[in-house]
Tab-separated table of C-alpha atoms and ligand atoms in Angstrom:
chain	number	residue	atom	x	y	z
A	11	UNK	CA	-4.059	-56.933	42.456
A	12	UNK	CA	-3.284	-60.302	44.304
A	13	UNK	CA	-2.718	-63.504	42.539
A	14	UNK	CA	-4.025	-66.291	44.717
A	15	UNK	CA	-2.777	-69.739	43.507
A	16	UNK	CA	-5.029	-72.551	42.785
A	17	UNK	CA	-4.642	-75.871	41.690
A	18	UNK	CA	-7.224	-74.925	39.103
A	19	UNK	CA	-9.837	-72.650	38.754
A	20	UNK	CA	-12.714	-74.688	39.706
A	21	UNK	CA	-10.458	-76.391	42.787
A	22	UNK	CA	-10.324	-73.834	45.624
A	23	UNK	CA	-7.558	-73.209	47.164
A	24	UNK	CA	-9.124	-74.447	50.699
A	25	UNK	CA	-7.776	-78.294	49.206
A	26	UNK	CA	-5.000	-79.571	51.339
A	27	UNK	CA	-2.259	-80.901	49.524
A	28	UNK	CA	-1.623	-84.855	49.254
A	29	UNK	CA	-0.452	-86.561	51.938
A	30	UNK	CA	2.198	-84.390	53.334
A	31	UNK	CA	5.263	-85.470	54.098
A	32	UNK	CA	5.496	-82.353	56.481
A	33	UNK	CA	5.002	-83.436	60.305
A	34	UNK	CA	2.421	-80.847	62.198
A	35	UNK	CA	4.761	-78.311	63.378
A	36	UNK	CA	5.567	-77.607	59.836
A	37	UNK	CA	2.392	-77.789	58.199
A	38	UNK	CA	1.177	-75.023	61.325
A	39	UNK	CA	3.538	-72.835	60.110
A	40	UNK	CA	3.747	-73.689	56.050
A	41	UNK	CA	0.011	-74.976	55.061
A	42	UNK	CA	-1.792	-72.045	53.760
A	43	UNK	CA	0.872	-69.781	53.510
A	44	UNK	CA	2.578	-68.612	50.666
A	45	UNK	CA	4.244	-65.302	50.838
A	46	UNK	CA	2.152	-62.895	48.587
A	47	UNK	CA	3.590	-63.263	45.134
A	48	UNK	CA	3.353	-59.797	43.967
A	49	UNK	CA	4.709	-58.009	47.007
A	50	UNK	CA	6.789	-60.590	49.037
A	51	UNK	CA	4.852	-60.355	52.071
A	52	UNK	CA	5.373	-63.370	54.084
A	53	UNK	CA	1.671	-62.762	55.664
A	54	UNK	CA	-0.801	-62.877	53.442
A	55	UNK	CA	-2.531	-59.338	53.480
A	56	UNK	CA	-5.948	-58.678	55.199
A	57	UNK	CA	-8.240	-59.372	52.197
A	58	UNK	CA	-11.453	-57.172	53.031
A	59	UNK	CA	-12.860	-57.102	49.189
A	60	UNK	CA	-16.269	-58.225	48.679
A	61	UNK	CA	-15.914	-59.297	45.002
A	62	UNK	CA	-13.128	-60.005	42.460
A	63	UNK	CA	-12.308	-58.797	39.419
A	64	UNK	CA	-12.950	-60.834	36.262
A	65	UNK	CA	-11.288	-60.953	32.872
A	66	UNK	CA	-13.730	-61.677	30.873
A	67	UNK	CA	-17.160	-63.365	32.098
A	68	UNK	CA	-16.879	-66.237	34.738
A	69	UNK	CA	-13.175	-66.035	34.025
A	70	UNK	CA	-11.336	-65.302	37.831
A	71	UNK	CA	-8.635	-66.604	40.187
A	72	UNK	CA	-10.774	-68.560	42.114
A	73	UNK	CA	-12.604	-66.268	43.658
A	74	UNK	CA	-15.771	-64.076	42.611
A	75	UNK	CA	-17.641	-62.727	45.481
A	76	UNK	CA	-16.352	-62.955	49.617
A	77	UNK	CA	-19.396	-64.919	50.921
A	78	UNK	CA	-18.658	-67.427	48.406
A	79	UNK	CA	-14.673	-67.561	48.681
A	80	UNK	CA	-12.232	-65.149	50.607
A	81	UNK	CA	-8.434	-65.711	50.337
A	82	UNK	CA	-8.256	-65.188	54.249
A	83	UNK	CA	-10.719	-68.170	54.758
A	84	UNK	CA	-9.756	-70.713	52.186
A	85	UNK	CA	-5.924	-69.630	53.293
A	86	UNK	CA	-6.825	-70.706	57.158
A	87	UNK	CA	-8.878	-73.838	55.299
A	88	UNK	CA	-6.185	-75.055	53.658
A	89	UNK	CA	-3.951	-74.899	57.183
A	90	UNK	CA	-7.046	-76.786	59.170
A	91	UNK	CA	-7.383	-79.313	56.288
A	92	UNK	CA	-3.818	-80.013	56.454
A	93	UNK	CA	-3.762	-80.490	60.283
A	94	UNK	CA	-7.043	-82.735	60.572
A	95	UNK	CA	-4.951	-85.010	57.862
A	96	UNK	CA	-8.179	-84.086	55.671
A	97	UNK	CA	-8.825	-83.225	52.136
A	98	UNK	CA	-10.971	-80.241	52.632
A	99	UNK	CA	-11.745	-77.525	55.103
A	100	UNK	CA	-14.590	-75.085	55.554
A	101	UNK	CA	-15.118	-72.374	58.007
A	102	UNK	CA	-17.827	-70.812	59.808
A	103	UNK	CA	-19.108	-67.849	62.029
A	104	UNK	CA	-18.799	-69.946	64.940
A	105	UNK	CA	-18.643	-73.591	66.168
A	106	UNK	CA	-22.303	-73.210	66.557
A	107	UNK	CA	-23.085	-72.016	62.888
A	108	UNK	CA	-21.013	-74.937	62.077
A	109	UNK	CA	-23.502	-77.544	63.632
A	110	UNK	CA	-26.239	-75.395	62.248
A	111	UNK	CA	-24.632	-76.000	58.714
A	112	UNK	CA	-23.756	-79.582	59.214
A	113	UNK	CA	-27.528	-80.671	60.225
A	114	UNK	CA	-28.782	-78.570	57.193
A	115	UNK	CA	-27.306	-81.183	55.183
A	116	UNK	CA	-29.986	-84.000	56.270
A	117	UNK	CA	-33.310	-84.230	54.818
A	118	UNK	CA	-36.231	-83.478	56.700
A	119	UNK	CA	-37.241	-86.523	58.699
A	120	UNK	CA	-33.839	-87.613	59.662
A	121	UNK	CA	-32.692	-88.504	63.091
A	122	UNK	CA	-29.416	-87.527	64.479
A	123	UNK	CA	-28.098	-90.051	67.620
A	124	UNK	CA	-25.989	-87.383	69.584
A	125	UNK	CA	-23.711	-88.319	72.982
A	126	UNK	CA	-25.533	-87.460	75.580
A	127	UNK	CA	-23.292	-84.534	77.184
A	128	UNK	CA	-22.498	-82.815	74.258
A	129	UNK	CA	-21.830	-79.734	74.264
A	130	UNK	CA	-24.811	-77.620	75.419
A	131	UNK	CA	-24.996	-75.114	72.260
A	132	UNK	CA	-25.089	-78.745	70.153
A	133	UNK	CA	-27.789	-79.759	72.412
A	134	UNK	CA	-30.230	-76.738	72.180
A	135	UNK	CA	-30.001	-77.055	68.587
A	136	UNK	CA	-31.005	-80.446	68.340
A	137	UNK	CA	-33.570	-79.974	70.732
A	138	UNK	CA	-35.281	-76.690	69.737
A	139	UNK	CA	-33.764	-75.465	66.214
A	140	UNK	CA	-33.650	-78.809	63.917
A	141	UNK	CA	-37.261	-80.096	64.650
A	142	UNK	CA	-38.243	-76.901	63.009
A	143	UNK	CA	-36.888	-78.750	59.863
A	144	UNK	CA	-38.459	-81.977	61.095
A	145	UNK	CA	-35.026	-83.406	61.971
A	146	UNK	CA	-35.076	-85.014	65.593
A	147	UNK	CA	-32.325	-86.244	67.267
A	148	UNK	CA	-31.935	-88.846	70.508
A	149	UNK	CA	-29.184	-88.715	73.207
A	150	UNK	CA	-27.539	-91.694	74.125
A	151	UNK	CA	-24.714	-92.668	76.312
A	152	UNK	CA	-21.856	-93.751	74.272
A	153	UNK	CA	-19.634	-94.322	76.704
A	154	UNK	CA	-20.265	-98.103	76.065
A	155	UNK	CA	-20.913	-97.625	72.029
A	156	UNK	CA	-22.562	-101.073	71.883
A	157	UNK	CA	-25.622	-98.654	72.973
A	158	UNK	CA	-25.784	-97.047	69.303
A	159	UNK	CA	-26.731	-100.311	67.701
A	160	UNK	CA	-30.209	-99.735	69.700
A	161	UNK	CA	-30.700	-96.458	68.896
A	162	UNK	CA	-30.075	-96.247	65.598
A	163	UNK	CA	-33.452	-95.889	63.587
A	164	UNK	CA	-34.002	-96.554	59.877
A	165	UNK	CA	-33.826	-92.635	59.288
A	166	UNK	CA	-30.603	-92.036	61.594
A	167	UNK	CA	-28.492	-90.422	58.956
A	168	UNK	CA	-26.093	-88.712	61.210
A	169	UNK	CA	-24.241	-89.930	64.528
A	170	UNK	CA	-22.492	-86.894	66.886
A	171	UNK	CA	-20.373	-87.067	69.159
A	172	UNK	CA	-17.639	-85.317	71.211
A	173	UNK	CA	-14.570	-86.722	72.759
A	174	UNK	CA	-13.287	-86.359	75.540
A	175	UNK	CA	-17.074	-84.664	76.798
A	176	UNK	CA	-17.658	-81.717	78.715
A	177	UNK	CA	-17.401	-81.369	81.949
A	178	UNK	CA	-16.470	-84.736	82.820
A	179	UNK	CA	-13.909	-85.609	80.692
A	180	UNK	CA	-15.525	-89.225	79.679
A	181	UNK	CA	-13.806	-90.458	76.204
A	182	UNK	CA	-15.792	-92.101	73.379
A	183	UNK	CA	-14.106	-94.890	71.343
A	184	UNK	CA	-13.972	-93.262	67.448
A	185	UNK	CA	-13.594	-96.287	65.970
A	186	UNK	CA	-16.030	-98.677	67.428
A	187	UNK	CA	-18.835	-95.982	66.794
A	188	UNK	CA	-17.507	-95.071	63.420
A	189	UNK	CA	-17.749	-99.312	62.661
A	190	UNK	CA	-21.516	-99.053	63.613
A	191	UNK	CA	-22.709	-95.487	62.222
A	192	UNK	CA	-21.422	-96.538	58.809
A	193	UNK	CA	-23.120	-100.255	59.621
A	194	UNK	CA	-26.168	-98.686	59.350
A	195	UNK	CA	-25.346	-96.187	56.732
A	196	UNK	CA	-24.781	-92.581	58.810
A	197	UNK	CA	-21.975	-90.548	58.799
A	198	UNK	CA	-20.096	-90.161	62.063
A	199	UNK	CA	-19.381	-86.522	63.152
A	200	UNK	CA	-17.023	-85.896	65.763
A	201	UNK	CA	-16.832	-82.658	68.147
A	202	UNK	CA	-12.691	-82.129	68.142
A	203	UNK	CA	-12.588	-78.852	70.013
A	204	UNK	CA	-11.228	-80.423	73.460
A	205	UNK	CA	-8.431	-81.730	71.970
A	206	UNK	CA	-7.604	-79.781	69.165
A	207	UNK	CA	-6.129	-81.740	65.606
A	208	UNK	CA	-2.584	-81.915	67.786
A	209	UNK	CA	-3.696	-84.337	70.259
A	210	UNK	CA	-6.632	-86.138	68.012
A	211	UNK	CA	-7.524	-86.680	64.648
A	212	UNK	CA	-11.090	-88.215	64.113
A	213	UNK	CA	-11.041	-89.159	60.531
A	214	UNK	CA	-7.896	-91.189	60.854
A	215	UNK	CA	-10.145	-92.603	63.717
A	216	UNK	CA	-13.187	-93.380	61.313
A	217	UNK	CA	-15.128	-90.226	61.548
A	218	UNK	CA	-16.396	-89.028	58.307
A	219	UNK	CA	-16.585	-84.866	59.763
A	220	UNK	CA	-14.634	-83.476	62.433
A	221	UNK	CA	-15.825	-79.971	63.875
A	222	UNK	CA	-14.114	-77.413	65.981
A	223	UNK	CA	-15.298	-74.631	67.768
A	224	UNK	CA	-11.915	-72.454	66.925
A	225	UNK	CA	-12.847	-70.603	69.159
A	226	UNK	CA	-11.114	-72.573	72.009
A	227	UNK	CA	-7.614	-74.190	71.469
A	228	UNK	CA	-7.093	-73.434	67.411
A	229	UNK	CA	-7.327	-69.438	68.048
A	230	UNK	CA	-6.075	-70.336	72.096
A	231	UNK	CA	-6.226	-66.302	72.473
A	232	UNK	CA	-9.694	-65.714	73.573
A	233	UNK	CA	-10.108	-63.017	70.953
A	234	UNK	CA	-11.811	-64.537	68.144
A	235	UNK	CA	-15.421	-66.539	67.832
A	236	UNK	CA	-15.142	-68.825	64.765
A	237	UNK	CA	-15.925	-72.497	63.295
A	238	UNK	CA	-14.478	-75.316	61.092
A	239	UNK	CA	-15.635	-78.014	59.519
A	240	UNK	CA	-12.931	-80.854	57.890
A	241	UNK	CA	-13.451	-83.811	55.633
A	242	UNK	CA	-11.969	-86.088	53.107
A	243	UNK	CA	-15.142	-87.320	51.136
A	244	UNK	CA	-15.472	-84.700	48.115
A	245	UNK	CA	-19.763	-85.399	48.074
A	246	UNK	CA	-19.694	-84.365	51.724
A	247	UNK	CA	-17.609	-81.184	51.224
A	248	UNK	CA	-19.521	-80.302	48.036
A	249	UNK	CA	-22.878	-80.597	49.999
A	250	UNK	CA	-21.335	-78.128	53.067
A	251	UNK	CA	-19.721	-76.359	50.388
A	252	UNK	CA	-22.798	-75.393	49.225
A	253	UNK	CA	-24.642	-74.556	51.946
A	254	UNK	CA	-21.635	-72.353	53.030
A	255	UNK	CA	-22.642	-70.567	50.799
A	256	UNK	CA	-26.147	-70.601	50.379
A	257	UNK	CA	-26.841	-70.043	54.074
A	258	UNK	CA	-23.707	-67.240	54.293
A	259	UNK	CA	-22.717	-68.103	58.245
A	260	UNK	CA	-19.235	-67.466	57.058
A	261	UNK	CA	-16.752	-65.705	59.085
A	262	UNK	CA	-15.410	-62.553	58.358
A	263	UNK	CA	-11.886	-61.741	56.788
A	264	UNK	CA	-10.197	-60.319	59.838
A	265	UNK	CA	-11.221	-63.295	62.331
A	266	UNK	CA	-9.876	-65.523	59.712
A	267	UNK	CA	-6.630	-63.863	59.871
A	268	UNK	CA	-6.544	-64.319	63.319
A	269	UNK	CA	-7.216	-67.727	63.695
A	270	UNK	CA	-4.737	-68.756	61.496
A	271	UNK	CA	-2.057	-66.528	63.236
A	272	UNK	CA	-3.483	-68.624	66.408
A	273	UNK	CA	-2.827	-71.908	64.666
A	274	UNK	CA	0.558	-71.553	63.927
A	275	UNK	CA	1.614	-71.699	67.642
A	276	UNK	CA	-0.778	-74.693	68.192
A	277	UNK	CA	1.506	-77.080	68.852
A	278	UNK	CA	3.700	-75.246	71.413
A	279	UNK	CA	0.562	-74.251	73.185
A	280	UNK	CA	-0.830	-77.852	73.656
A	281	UNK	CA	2.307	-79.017	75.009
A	282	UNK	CA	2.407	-76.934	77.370
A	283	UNK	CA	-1.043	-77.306	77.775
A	284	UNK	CA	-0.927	-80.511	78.721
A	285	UNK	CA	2.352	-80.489	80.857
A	286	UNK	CA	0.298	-77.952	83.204
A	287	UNK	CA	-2.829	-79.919	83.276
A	288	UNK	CA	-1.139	-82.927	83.972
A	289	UNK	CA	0.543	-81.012	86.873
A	290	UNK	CA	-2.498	-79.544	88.093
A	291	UNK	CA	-4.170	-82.857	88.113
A	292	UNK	CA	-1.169	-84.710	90.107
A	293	UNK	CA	-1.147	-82.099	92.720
A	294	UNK	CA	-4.939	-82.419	92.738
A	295	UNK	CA	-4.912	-86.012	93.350
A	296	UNK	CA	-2.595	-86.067	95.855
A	297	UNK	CA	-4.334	-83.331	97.758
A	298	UNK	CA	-7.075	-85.710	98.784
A	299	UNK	CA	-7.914	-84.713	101.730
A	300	UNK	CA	-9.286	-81.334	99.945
A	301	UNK	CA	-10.224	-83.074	96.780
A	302	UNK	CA	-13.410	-85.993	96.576
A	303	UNK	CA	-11.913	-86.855	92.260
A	304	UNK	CA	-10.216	-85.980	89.933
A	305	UNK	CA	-10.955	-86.625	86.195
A	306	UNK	CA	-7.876	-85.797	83.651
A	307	UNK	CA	-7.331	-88.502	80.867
A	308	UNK	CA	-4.011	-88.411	81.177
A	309	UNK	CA	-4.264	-89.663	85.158
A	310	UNK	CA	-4.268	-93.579	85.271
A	311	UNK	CA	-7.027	-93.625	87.716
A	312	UNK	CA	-9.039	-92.239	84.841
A	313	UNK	CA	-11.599	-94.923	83.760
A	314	UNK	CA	-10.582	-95.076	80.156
A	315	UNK	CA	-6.569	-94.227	80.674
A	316	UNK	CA	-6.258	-96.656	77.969
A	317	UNK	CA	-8.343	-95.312	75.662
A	318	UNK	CA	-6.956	-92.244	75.557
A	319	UNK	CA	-3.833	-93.619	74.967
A	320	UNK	CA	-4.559	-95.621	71.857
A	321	UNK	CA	-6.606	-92.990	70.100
A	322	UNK	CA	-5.481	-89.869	71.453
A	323	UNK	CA	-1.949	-88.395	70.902
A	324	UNK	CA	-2.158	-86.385	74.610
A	325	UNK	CA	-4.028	-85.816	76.859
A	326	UNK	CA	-5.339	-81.788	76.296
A	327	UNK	CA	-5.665	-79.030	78.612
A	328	UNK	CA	-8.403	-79.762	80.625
A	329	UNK	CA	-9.151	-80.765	84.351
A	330	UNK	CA	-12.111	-81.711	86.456
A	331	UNK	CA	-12.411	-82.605	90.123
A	332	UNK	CA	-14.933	-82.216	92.646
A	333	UNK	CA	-13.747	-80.422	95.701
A	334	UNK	CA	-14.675	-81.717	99.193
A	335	UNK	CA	-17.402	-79.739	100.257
A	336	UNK	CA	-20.395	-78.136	98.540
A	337	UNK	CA	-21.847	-75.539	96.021
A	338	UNK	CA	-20.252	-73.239	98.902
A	339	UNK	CA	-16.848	-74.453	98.935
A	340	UNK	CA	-16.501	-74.344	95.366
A	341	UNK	CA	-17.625	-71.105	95.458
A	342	UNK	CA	-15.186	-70.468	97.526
A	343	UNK	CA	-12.105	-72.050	95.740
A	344	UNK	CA	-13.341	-69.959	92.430
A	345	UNK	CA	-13.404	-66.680	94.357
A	346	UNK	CA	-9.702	-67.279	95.811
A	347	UNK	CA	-7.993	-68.585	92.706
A	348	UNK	CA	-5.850	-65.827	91.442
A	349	UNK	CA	-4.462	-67.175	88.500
A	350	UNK	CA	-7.382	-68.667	86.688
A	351	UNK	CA	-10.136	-66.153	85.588
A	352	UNK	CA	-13.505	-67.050	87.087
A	353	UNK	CA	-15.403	-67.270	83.260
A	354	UNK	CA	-17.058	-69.669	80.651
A	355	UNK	CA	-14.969	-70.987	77.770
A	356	UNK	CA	-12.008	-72.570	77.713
A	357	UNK	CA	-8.530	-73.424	75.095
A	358	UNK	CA	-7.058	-69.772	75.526
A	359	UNK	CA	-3.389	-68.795	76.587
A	360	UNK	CA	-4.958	-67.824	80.282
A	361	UNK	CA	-5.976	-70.064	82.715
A	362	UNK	CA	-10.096	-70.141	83.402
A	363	UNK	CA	-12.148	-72.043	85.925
A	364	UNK	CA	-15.465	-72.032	86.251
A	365	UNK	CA	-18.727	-74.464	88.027
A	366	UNK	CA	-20.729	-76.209	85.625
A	367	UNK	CA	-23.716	-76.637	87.483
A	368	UNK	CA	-24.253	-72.886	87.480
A	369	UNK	CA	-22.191	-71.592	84.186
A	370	UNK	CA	-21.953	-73.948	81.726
A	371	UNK	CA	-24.793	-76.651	82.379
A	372	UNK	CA	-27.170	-74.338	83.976
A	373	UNK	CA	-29.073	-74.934	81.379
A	374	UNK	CA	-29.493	-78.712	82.022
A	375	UNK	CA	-32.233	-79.881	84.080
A	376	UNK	CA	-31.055	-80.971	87.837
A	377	UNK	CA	-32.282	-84.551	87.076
A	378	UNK	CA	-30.093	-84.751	83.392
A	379	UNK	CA	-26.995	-82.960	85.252
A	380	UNK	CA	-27.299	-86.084	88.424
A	381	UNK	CA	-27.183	-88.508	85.496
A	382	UNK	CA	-23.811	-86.986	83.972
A	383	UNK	CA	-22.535	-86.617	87.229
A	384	UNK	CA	-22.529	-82.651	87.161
A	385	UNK	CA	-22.394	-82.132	90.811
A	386	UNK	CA	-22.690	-78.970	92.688
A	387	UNK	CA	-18.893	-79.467	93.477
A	388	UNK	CA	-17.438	-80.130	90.418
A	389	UNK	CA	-15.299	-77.523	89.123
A	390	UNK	CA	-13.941	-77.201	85.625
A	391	UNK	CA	-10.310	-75.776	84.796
A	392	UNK	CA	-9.227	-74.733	81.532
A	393	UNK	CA	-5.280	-74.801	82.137
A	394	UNK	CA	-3.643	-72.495	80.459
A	395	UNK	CA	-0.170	-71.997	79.491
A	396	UNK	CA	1.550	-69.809	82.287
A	397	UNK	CA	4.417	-71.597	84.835
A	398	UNK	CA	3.449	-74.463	85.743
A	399	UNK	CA	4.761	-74.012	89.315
A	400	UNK	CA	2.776	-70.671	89.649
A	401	UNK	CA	-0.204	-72.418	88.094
A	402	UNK	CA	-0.096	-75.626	90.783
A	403	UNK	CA	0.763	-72.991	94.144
A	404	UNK	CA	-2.890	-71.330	92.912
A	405	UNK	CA	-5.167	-73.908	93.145
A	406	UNK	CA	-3.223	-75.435	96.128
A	407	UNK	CA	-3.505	-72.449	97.963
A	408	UNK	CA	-7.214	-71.363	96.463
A	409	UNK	CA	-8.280	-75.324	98.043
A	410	UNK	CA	-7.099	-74.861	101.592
A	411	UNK	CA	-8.749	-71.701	101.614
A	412	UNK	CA	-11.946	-73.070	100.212
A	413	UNK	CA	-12.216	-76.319	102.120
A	414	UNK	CA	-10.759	-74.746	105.401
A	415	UNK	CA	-13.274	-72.740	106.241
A	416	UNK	CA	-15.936	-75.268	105.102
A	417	UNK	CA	-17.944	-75.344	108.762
A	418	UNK	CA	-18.084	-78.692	108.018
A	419	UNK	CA	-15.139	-79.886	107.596
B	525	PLP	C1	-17.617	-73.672	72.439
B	525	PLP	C2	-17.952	-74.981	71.852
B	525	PLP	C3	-18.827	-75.088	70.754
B	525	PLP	C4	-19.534	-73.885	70.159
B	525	PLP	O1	-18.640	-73.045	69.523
B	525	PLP	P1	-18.873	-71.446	69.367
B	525	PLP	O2	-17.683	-71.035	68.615
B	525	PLP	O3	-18.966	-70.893	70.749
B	525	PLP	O4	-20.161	-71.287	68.639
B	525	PLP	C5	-19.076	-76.351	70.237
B	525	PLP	N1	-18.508	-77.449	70.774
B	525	PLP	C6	-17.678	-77.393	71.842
B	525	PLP	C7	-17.094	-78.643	72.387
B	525	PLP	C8	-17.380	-76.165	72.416
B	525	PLP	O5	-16.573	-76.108	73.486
């Protein structure tokens, strides 16, 4: 038998304690994770048991049946809630089933103002799977977020945005679109899978959600598809509590597990993260004979250097230039890389590259991907967290090989 400890029954255990006086490397490694009391183990076991025994009727330790509460998921909960500097944590099947949960919450005939290059699985969902619940949603360029005053309608009940965007790294100003959602009485989600809660945290920005797709930097080992929602209002988290449950796009025990064994190494992962991208990016910039831009936050020739600065705590893991050449000589540079993995997705351990315009945004119309200035040359890299040294000589050597034999150059 395993004793979990609750605050109370009712409380799960998924609440993050007050205010912690623990900085972030602690609570990676503490939050959540109290050696088992009955056998010692420091890990919490694998908990694959679909109900819970009860003492007497609706008397329990917090937990009843798994889709409802698992001691794996309200353990990693706990750890994400703590992280986010939130009061509450919930976790998903995916990033996507996430977003699916979080638009559930809005009556039908609500509007949804989203950025316009969010992520695409956000944007296929807004497009073809909420109007089936006669929720709509508009895209708008919040780049300059004086542009959500005119799009907000008298039914916009939810405003969604990511920050920094994918692929081209633009940043969106939290605060001054938090001011103006809650203006017009919407709640401000925010996307935080770039950065990860290391480098960013949205609700100490404004945001009233924050979402991650763990399935990038939290896990950071490519091995595990899985979602998280985080929030301090206890209406909001009894809403998505419910409909956790209700529509059951929960994740399973074991990827749980995993994700929080991820998370404890978050912090030393983003750091060096971040040193490589920034190394990447200088060696990038200063190969411009090869290279047309380069767009990495943490570069003061990127547009909103400032920006990032004030509300971000680093600058994350990914880079974005556009080679000199064509869909060609990126092709190229992809197929002579050695050390990043030509593939889609990004936040793991190994270094992966990969062209938008085909992979990621293939999706998006030609016209839509000339307006977010997904070019045919614009390559993505998800830097990962091998020697920095070995990491720049790669793409050095993979861009003289792409742009060299460019006939035209
Ligand atoms: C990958 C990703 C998602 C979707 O998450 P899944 O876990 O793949 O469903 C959502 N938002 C962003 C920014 C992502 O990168």
């Amino acid at each position: 038998m395993t004793v979990i400890s609750t605050t109370s029954p009712v409380a799960p255990s998924n609440v993050a304690p007050a205010p912690s006086k623990y900085a972030f490397a602690t609570l990676a490694i503490h939050a959540g994770q109290e050696p088992d009391p009955h056998t010692g183990a420091v890990i919490p076991a694998l908990s694959l048991s679909t109900t819970y025994k009860q003492s007497a009727v609706g008397v329990h330790q917090g937990f009843e049946y798994s889709r409802s509460g698992n001691p794996n998921r309200a353990d990693f909960e706990t750890a994400i809630a703590a992280l986010e500097k939130a009061n509450y944590a919930l976790a998903f099947a995916s990033g996507s089933a996430t977003t699916a949960t979080l638009v559930n919450m809005l009556p039908g005939g609500s509007h949804i103002v989203s950025v316009n290059d969010v992520y695409g699985g956000t944007y296929r969902y807004f497009t073809k799977v909420a109007p089936n619940s006669n929720v709509k949603a508009t895209f708008v360029d919040l780049f300059d977020p004086t542009n959500l005053r005119n799009a907000m309608q008298d039914n916009t009940r939810m405003v969604w945005l990511e920050t920094p965007t994918n692929p081209t790294l633009r940043l969106v100003d939290v605060r001054a679109i938090a001011d103006i959602a809650h203006e017009f009485g919407a709640i401000l989600v925010v996307d935080n899978t770039f950065l990860s809660p290391y480098f960013q945290n949205p609700l100490e920005l404004g945001a009233d959600i924050v979402v991650h797709s763990c399935t990038k930097y939290i896990n950071g080992h490519s091995d595990v598809v899985l979602g998280v929602a985080a929030m301090r209002d206890a209406q909001i988290y009894d809403k998505l509590k419910f409909l956790q449950n209700s529509i059951g796009a929960i994740p399973a025990p074991f990827d749980c597990f995993m994700a929080h064994r991820g998370l404890k190494t978050l912090h030393l992962r983003m750091r060096q993260h971040e040193t490589n991208a920034l190394a990447v990016a200088e060696a990038l910039e200063a190969a411009s004979g090869l290279v047309e831009n380069v767009i990495y936050p943490g570069l003061p020739s990127h547009p909103q250097y400032e920006l990032a600065q004030r509300q971000q705590s680093g600058f994350g893991g990914m880079v974005t230039f556009r080679i000199r050449g064509d869909l060609a000589t990126a092709d190229r540079f992809l197929q002579n890389v050695k050390l990043f993995t030509l593939a889609e997705s990004l936040g793991g351990v190994e270094s992966l590259c990969e062209l938008p315009a085909i992979m990621t945004h293939g999706a998006v119309s030609a016209e839509d991907r000339a307006v977010l200035g997904i070019t045919d040359n614009l390559i993505r890299l998800s830097v990962g967290v091998e020697d920095t040294q070995d990491l720049v000589q790669d793409v050095l050597q993979a861009l003289q090989a792409a742009v060299e034999a460019n006939p035209s150059a």
